Amino acid sequence: MFRILACRMIVPNMHILTVEAPAVAREVQPGQFIIIRAEEEGERIPLSVSDWDRERGTVTTIFMSIGRTTHRLARLRSGEYLPTVVGPLGNASEIEHFGTVLLLGGCYGIGSLYPIARALKEKGNRVFVVIEARSSYLFYWEDRYRMLVDGVHHITRDGSKGIKGHIGRVPEILASLGEPVDRVIINGCTFCLKRGSDATRALGITTIVDLNPIMIDGTGMCGVCRVTVGGETKFACVQGPEFDGHEVDWEELSQRRKTYMAEEVIPLRTSKCEEHMHGEEHERKEKHGQAAAPGEPPGRERKQPQHTGEVS
Ligand code: FES
């Protein structure tokens, strides 16, 4: 059993989980992930590692509450236990002296890029970070990044901070840096990975994405995580999770991620969890002075894909 040291919401619908897992903390590297279960007999879900403390033996991950398992996970509190924490899994990010690197992150990806940024800085790279969200109140860890990297930029869909729009506007940020960028690394939902890769393709910049297919074992045994990259089938858990974003079959990945939508999301909408979701949304709107629109569904961000094995 793995003791939870912290589990709380850091921005609406996004949660930080710190758990004691000394064997994982001892070995984990930037870009790797863990598989957890929130309860005995529960679903196994992969979560990117966002930080760790080797001395304390702890691992931290950021996750979005989007389906039944992550919703259950979000309700756990410090002092409770997870029955399963397996890892570190997947290959570590390639960390070299590339020159100038732009990191692009949305939702949970803002967190999972952090150890990559740290490692790239240790290698002497110039590192810029672009964080993307629906609105500015969904950003987190900005102070951490400001203390670490050479510049932090923002894209918001409502224009409340930085450039208004979505991640497809990243070429404007690249142009504004005043120096050539040697590599782009993107973490976040499938939409974010695809749009970011589309935006850099014409610029010819090597673009690495952290893929987020459904996973079960995470060790290359089940084949559930297969993706097509460069026309070849790859198992994301053991051959990834990072791949060339310009080579990924995005249509196939999006379709496969929807496989269990009915099992994951529909039960949430018909259970007591619905009340909780309404409560969170109401609390968010009150805090930000927004009136609840009649009939507006709770937590639109729940409909976005996230890097768990859960549905998009
Ligand atoms: Fe089973 Fe990758 S998760 S092979």
Coordinates of C-alpha atoms and ligand atoms in Angstrom, one line a residue:
M1 CA 0.0 0.0 0.0
F2 CA 1.2 3.5 -0.8
R3 CA 0.5 6.3 1.6
I4 CA -0.9 9.6 0.1
L5 CA 0.9 12.7 1.5
A6 CA -1.2 15.2 -0.5
C7 CA -4.2 15.1 -2.8
R8 CA -5.9 18.3 -3.5
M9 CA -7.3 20.4 -6.3
I10 CA -4.8 23.1 -7.5
V11 CA -7.0 24.7 -10.1
P12 CA -10.6 23.8 -11.1
N13 CA -10.7 20.1 -12.0
M14 CA -6.9 19.7 -11.8
H15 CA -5.5 17.8 -8.9
I16 CA -2.0 17.3 -7.4
L17 CA -1.2 13.9 -5.9
T18 CA 1.9 13.2 -3.8
V19 CA 2.4 9.6 -2.8
E20 CA 5.1 7.6 -0.9
A21 CA 6.7 5.3 -3.4
P22 CA 10.4 5.0 -2.6
A23 CA 11.3 2.5 -5.3
V24 CA 9.7 4.7 -7.9
A25 CA 11.2 7.9 -6.6
R26 CA 14.7 6.3 -6.5
E27 CA 14.7 5.6 -10.3
V28 CA 12.3 7.9 -12.0
Q29 CA 13.5 10.2 -14.8
P30 CA 11.9 13.1 -16.7
G31 CA 9.2 11.9 -19.2
Q32 CA 8.4 8.7 -17.4
F33 CA 5.0 7.7 -15.9
I34 CA 3.4 5.5 -13.3
I35 CA 0.4 3.3 -13.3
I36 CA -1.9 3.6 -10.2
R37 CA -5.2 2.2 -9.0
A38 CA -7.4 4.3 -6.8
E39 CA -9.0 1.3 -5.2
E40 CA -8.6 -2.5 -5.0
E41 CA -10.0 -4.1 -8.1
G42 CA -10.1 -0.7 -9.7
E43 CA -9.0 0.4 -13.1
R44 CA -5.2 0.9 -13.8
I45 CA -4.5 4.3 -15.1
P46 CA -1.2 5.8 -16.3
L47 CA -0.2 9.2 -14.9
S48 CA 2.8 11.3 -16.0
V49 CA 5.2 12.1 -13.2
S50 CA 5.5 15.8 -12.5
D51 CA 8.1 15.8 -9.7
W52 CA 9.7 13.6 -7.1
D53 CA 11.8 13.7 -4.0
R54 CA 14.4 10.9 -3.9
E55 CA 15.3 11.5 -0.2
R56 CA 11.7 11.4 1.0
G57 CA 10.8 8.7 -1.4
T58 CA 7.8 10.6 -2.9
V59 CA 6.4 11.0 -6.3
T60 CA 4.1 13.8 -7.5
T61 CA 1.7 13.7 -10.4
I62 CA -0.9 16.2 -11.7
F63 CA -4.2 14.8 -13.1
M64 CA -7.5 16.0 -14.4
S65 CA -10.7 14.5 -13.0
I66 CA -12.4 13.4 -16.1
G67 CA -13.7 9.9 -15.6
R68 CA -14.8 7.5 -12.9
T69 CA -11.3 6.5 -11.7
T70 CA -9.8 10.0 -11.6
H71 CA -12.9 11.2 -9.9
R72 CA -12.4 8.6 -7.3
L73 CA -8.7 9.5 -7.0
A74 CA -9.5 13.2 -6.6
R75 CA -11.7 12.4 -3.5
L76 CA -8.8 10.6 -1.6
R77 CA -7.0 12.6 1.0
S78 CA -3.6 12.6 2.8
G79 CA -3.2 9.7 5.1
E80 CA -5.2 7.4 2.8
Y81 CA -3.6 4.7 0.7
L82 CA -3.4 3.7 -2.9
P83 CA -3.3 -0.1 -3.5
T84 CA -1.1 0.1 -6.6
V85 CA 1.7 2.4 -7.7
V86 CA 3.8 0.8 -10.5
G87 CA 6.8 2.5 -12.1
P88 CA 8.7 4.2 -13.3
L89 CA 7.4 3.2 -16.7
G90 CA 8.2 4.2 -20.3
N91 CA 11.4 5.7 -21.6
A92 CA 12.9 8.8 -20.2
S93 CA 12.9 11.9 -22.3
E94 CA 15.9 12.5 -24.5
I95 CA 17.8 15.2 -22.7
E96 CA 20.8 16.6 -24.5
H97 CA 22.3 20.0 -25.2
F98 CA 20.0 20.9 -28.1
G99 CA 20.4 24.7 -27.9
T100 CA 17.1 26.4 -27.6
V101 CA 14.0 24.3 -26.6
L102 CA 10.4 25.4 -26.5
L103 CA 8.1 23.4 -24.1
L104 CA 4.4 23.5 -24.8
G105 CA 2.0 22.3 -22.1
G106 CA -1.7 22.3 -21.4
C107 CA -3.8 20.9 -18.5
Y108 CA -1.8 18.1 -16.8
G109 CA 1.0 18.7 -19.3
I110 CA 1.9 21.9 -17.5
G111 CA 3.0 19.8 -14.6
S112 CA 4.6 16.9 -16.5
L113 CA 6.9 19.2 -18.5
Y114 CA 8.4 20.5 -15.3
P115 CA 11.0 17.8 -14.7
I116 CA 11.9 17.9 -18.4
A117 CA 12.5 21.7 -18.2
R118 CA 14.7 21.2 -15.2
A119 CA 16.8 18.5 -16.9
L120 CA 17.1 20.6 -20.1
K121 CA 18.4 23.5 -18.0
E122 CA 20.9 21.4 -16.2
K123 CA 22.2 20.4 -19.7
G124 CA 22.7 24.1 -20.5
N125 CA 19.8 24.6 -22.9
R126 CA 17.9 27.8 -23.2
V127 CA 14.4 26.9 -22.4
F128 CA 11.1 28.7 -23.1
V129 CA 7.7 27.5 -21.9
V130 CA 4.3 28.1 -23.4
I131 CA 1.4 27.2 -21.2
E132 CA -2.1 26.9 -22.7
A133 CA -5.5 26.8 -21.1
R134 CA -9.1 27.8 -21.6
S135 CA -8.7 30.7 -19.2
S136 CA -5.9 32.2 -17.0
Y137 CA -7.4 30.8 -13.8
L138 CA -6.5 27.3 -15.0
F139 CA -2.7 28.0 -15.0
Y140 CA -0.6 26.6 -12.2
W141 CA 3.1 26.3 -11.4
E142 CA 3.9 29.6 -13.2
D143 CA 6.2 30.7 -10.4
R144 CA 8.1 27.4 -10.5
Y145 CA 8.7 27.9 -14.2
R146 CA 9.7 31.6 -13.9
M147 CA 12.4 30.6 -11.5
L148 CA 13.7 27.9 -13.8
V149 CA 13.4 28.8 -17.4
D150 CA 14.3 31.7 -19.8
G151 CA 10.8 32.8 -20.5
V152 CA 7.1 31.9 -19.9
H153 CA 4.4 32.6 -22.4
H154 CA 0.7 32.1 -22.3
I155 CA -2.1 31.2 -24.7
T156 CA -5.7 31.4 -23.5
R157 CA -8.8 30.7 -25.5
D158 CA -10.7 33.5 -23.8
G159 CA -7.8 36.0 -24.2
S160 CA -7.5 36.5 -20.4
K161 CA -3.7 36.1 -20.5
G162 CA -1.2 36.1 -23.3
I163 CA -2.2 35.4 -26.9
K164 CA -5.9 34.7 -27.4
G165 CA -6.7 31.4 -29.2
H166 CA -5.4 27.9 -29.0
I167 CA -2.0 26.2 -29.3
G168 CA -2.1 26.6 -33.1
R169 CA -0.9 30.2 -32.5
V170 CA 2.5 29.0 -31.2
P171 CA 4.3 30.1 -34.4
E172 CA 3.8 33.7 -33.3
I173 CA 5.5 33.0 -30.0
L174 CA 8.3 31.2 -31.8
A175 CA 8.8 34.2 -34.1
S176 CA 8.8 36.6 -31.1
L177 CA 11.7 34.8 -29.4
G178 CA 14.3 36.3 -31.7
E179 CA 16.3 33.2 -31.8
P180 CA 16.0 29.9 -33.7
V181 CA 14.4 27.1 -31.8
D182 CA 16.0 23.6 -32.1
R183 CA 13.3 21.5 -30.6
V184 CA 9.7 21.6 -29.4
I185 CA 8.4 19.3 -26.7
I186 CA 4.6 19.1 -26.1
N187 CA 2.8 17.5 -23.2
G188 CA -1.0 17.6 -22.7
C189 CA -4.2 16.3 -24.2
T190 CA -4.3 14.7 -27.6
F191 CA -5.9 17.8 -29.2
C192 CA -3.0 19.9 -27.8
L193 CA -0.4 17.5 -29.0
K194 CA -1.9 17.3 -32.5
R195 CA -2.5 21.1 -32.9
G196 CA 1.0 21.9 -31.6
S197 CA 2.6 19.4 -34.0
D198 CA 0.5 20.7 -36.9
A199 CA 1.7 24.2 -36.1
T200 CA 5.4 23.3 -36.1
R201 CA 5.4 21.0 -39.2
A202 CA 5.7 23.8 -41.7
L203 CA 8.5 25.3 -39.7
G204 CA 10.6 22.2 -39.8
I205 CA 11.3 22.1 -36.1
T206 CA 11.7 18.7 -34.5
T207 CA 8.6 18.2 -32.3
I208 CA 8.4 15.6 -29.6
V209 CA 5.0 14.7 -28.2
D210 CA 4.2 12.7 -25.0
L211 CA 1.5 10.3 -26.2
N212 CA -1.5 9.4 -24.0
P213 CA -3.2 6.3 -25.3
I214 CA -5.3 4.0 -23.1
M215 CA -3.0 1.6 -21.2
I216 CA -3.5 -1.5 -19.1
D217 CA -0.2 -3.2 -18.0
G218 CA 2.2 -0.5 -19.1
T219 CA 4.9 -3.2 -19.9
G220 CA 4.3 -4.1 -23.5
M221 CA 2.1 -7.2 -22.8
C222 CA -1.4 -6.2 -23.6
G223 CA -1.1 -4.2 -26.8
V224 CA -3.8 -1.7 -25.8
C225 CA -1.5 1.3 -26.1
R226 CA -0.6 0.7 -29.7
V227 CA -0.2 3.8 -31.9
T228 CA 0.9 4.3 -35.4
V229 CA 4.0 6.4 -35.9
G230 CA 5.7 6.8 -39.2
G231 CA 3.5 4.0 -40.6
E232 CA 4.7 1.5 -38.0
T233 CA 2.8 0.1 -35.0
K234 CA 4.4 1.1 -31.7
F235 CA 3.6 0.3 -28.1
A236 CA 3.5 3.7 -26.4
C237 CA 4.3 2.2 -23.0
V238 CA 7.6 0.6 -23.8
Q239 CA 8.6 2.3 -27.1
G240 CA 7.4 5.8 -25.9
P241 CA 5.6 7.6 -24.5
E242 CA 7.5 10.2 -26.5
F243 CA 7.4 10.2 -30.3
D244 CA 7.9 12.5 -33.3
G245 CA 4.7 14.5 -33.4
H246 CA 5.0 14.9 -37.2
E247 CA 4.8 11.2 -37.7
V248 CA 1.9 10.2 -35.4
D249 CA -1.4 9.0 -36.9
W250 CA -3.6 11.4 -34.8
E251 CA -6.9 10.3 -36.2
E252 CA -6.3 6.7 -35.1
L253 CA -5.1 7.8 -31.7
S254 CA -8.2 10.0 -31.1
Q255 CA -10.5 7.2 -32.1
R256 CA -8.9 4.6 -29.9
R257 CA -9.0 6.9 -26.9
K258 CA -12.8 7.1 -27.2
T259 CA -13.2 3.3 -26.9
Y260 CA -14.4 3.3 -23.3
M261 CA -16.2 6.7 -23.2
A262 CA -19.6 5.1 -22.4
E263 CA -18.1 3.1 -19.5
E264 CA -16.2 6.0 -18.0
V265 CA -18.2 9.2 -18.5
I266 CA -21.8 8.1 -18.6
P267 CA -21.8 6.5 -15.2
L268 CA -20.4 9.7 -13.8
R269 CA -23.3 11.7 -15.2
T270 CA -25.9 9.4 -13.7
S271 CA -24.4 9.0 -10.3
K272 CA -24.0 11.0 -7.1
C273 CA -20.7 12.2 -8.6
E274 CA -22.8 14.5 -10.7
E275 CA -23.7 16.5 -7.6
H276 CA -20.1 16.8 -6.7
M277 CA -19.2 18.0 -10.2
H278 CA -22.0 20.6 -10.1
G279 CA -20.7 21.7 -6.7
E280 CA -17.1 22.2 -8.0
E281 CA -18.3 24.1 -11.0
H282 CA -20.5 26.3 -8.9
E283 CA -17.7 27.0 -6.5
R284 CA -15.4 27.9 -9.4
K285 CA -17.9 30.3 -10.8
E286 CA -18.6 32.0 -7.6
K287 CA -14.9 32.5 -7.0
H288 CA -14.4 34.1 -10.4
G289 CA -17.6 36.1 -10.3
Q290 CA -19.2 34.2 -13.2
A291 CA -22.9 33.6 -13.2
A292 CA -23.9 30.1 -14.0
A293 CA -25.5 30.0 -17.4
P294 CA -28.8 28.1 -17.3
G295 CA -28.4 24.6 -18.6
E296 CA -24.6 24.9 -18.9
P297 CA -23.0 21.5 -18.3
P298 CA -20.7 21.2 -15.4
G299 CA -16.9 21.2 -15.8
R300 CA -16.4 21.5 -19.6
E301 CA -12.8 20.6 -19.1
R302 CA -14.0 17.1 -18.2
K303 CA -14.7 16.6 -21.9
Q304 CA -11.1 17.2 -22.8
P305 CA -8.8 14.3 -23.2
Q306 CA -6.3 13.8 -20.4
H307 CA -3.3 11.7 -19.9
T308 CA -4.8 8.9 -18.0
G309 CA -6.0 5.7 -19.6
E310 CA -9.4 7.2 -19.4
V311 CA -11.5 8.5 -22.2
S312 CA -11.2 11.8 -24.1
Ligands
FES1 FE1 -0.2 -2.9 -22.5 FE2 1.3 -1.0 -23.6 S1 -0.2 -0.8 -22.0 S2 1.3 -3.0 -24.2

